[in-house]
XYZ file of C-alpha atoms in Angstrom:
94
model
C 103.852 112.511 129.328
C 103.215 112.152 125.651
C 106.948 113.333 125.409
C 108.875 111.298 127.543
C 106.842 108.094 126.533
C 108.862 110.027 122.673
C 111.863 111.357 125.014
C 111.766 107.310 126.552
C 111.619 105.646 123.034
C 115.035 107.781 121.355
C 116.998 106.652 124.080
C 115.712 102.773 124.092
C 116.421 103.125 121.033
C 120.062 105.189 121.002
C 120.573 102.238 123.987
C 119.979 99.792 121.109
C 121.629 100.565 119.029
C 124.952 100.935 120.995
C 124.519 97.342 121.911
C 123.497 96.288 118.339
C 127.043 98.290 117.291
C 129.296 96.303 119.868
C 127.409 93.466 118.936
C 127.606 93.360 114.753
C 131.894 94.846 116.304
C 132.969 92.025 117.691
C 131.191 89.225 116.053
C 132.428 90.607 112.617
C 136.085 91.923 113.979
C 137.292 88.213 114.277
C 138.607 89.042 117.271
C 139.764 92.116 117.176
C 138.934 95.329 120.378
C 136.322 97.094 119.426
C 138.134 100.351 118.881
C 140.638 98.667 116.031
C 137.336 97.532 114.700
C 136.077 101.124 114.644
C 139.029 102.387 113.395
C 139.039 100.150 110.498
C 135.493 100.538 109.851
C 136.565 104.920 109.235
C 139.335 104.088 107.353
C 138.262 100.943 104.973
C 134.657 102.708 104.565
C 132.412 100.412 105.895
C 131.275 102.640 109.221
C 127.879 102.939 108.221
C 126.664 99.210 107.120
C 128.277 98.409 110.821
C 125.351 101.254 112.176
C 122.823 99.673 110.145
C 123.916 96.210 111.305
C 124.418 98.098 115.350
C 120.007 99.324 114.408
C 119.103 95.973 113.754
C 118.382 95.683 117.282
C 115.747 98.485 117.024
C 113.955 96.411 115.523
C 112.678 94.293 118.010
C 112.797 97.405 121.102
C 110.187 98.775 117.745
C 108.046 95.274 117.548
C 107.940 95.336 121.667
C 106.725 98.197 122.355
C 104.480 97.602 119.427
C 103.782 94.564 121.338
C 102.641 96.626 124.128
C 100.608 98.743 122.842
C 102.973 101.936 123.905
C 103.037 102.741 120.060
C 104.729 106.533 121.933
C 107.793 105.595 122.446
C 107.295 102.555 120.130
C 107.967 106.076 116.889
C 110.702 107.846 119.941
C 112.348 104.789 117.955
C 110.925 105.118 114.540
C 112.923 108.426 114.892
C 116.211 107.455 115.644
C 116.252 104.950 113.940
C 115.414 107.555 110.434
C 117.615 109.984 111.668
C 120.612 106.407 112.714
C 119.571 106.008 108.558
C 120.115 109.031 107.915
C 123.352 109.916 109.251
C 124.452 106.330 107.366
C 123.597 107.674 103.415
C 125.720 110.703 104.492
C 128.437 108.156 105.581
C 127.641 106.749 102.261
C 128.184 109.840 100.343
C 130.994 111.250 101.780
């Protein structure tokens, strides 16, 4: 049961981050296509910043799970947020 809740939290965290990434790309992309924004982010070196903006929705999901006292699902969301932070740090270095 505990592993299932953590996995659900990880999936919710990934979905929330993906939706946040798409929203950030659309809002900040100036009306360009999503793939064009991602390609520009890779070439100009701000993909990590877009991923970080996408992680804002993870904050909402985390607090919803905490509010409902679903601590293990919140732990999964927190885990994926930390993994994304490490990935963003790696993008920043390289």
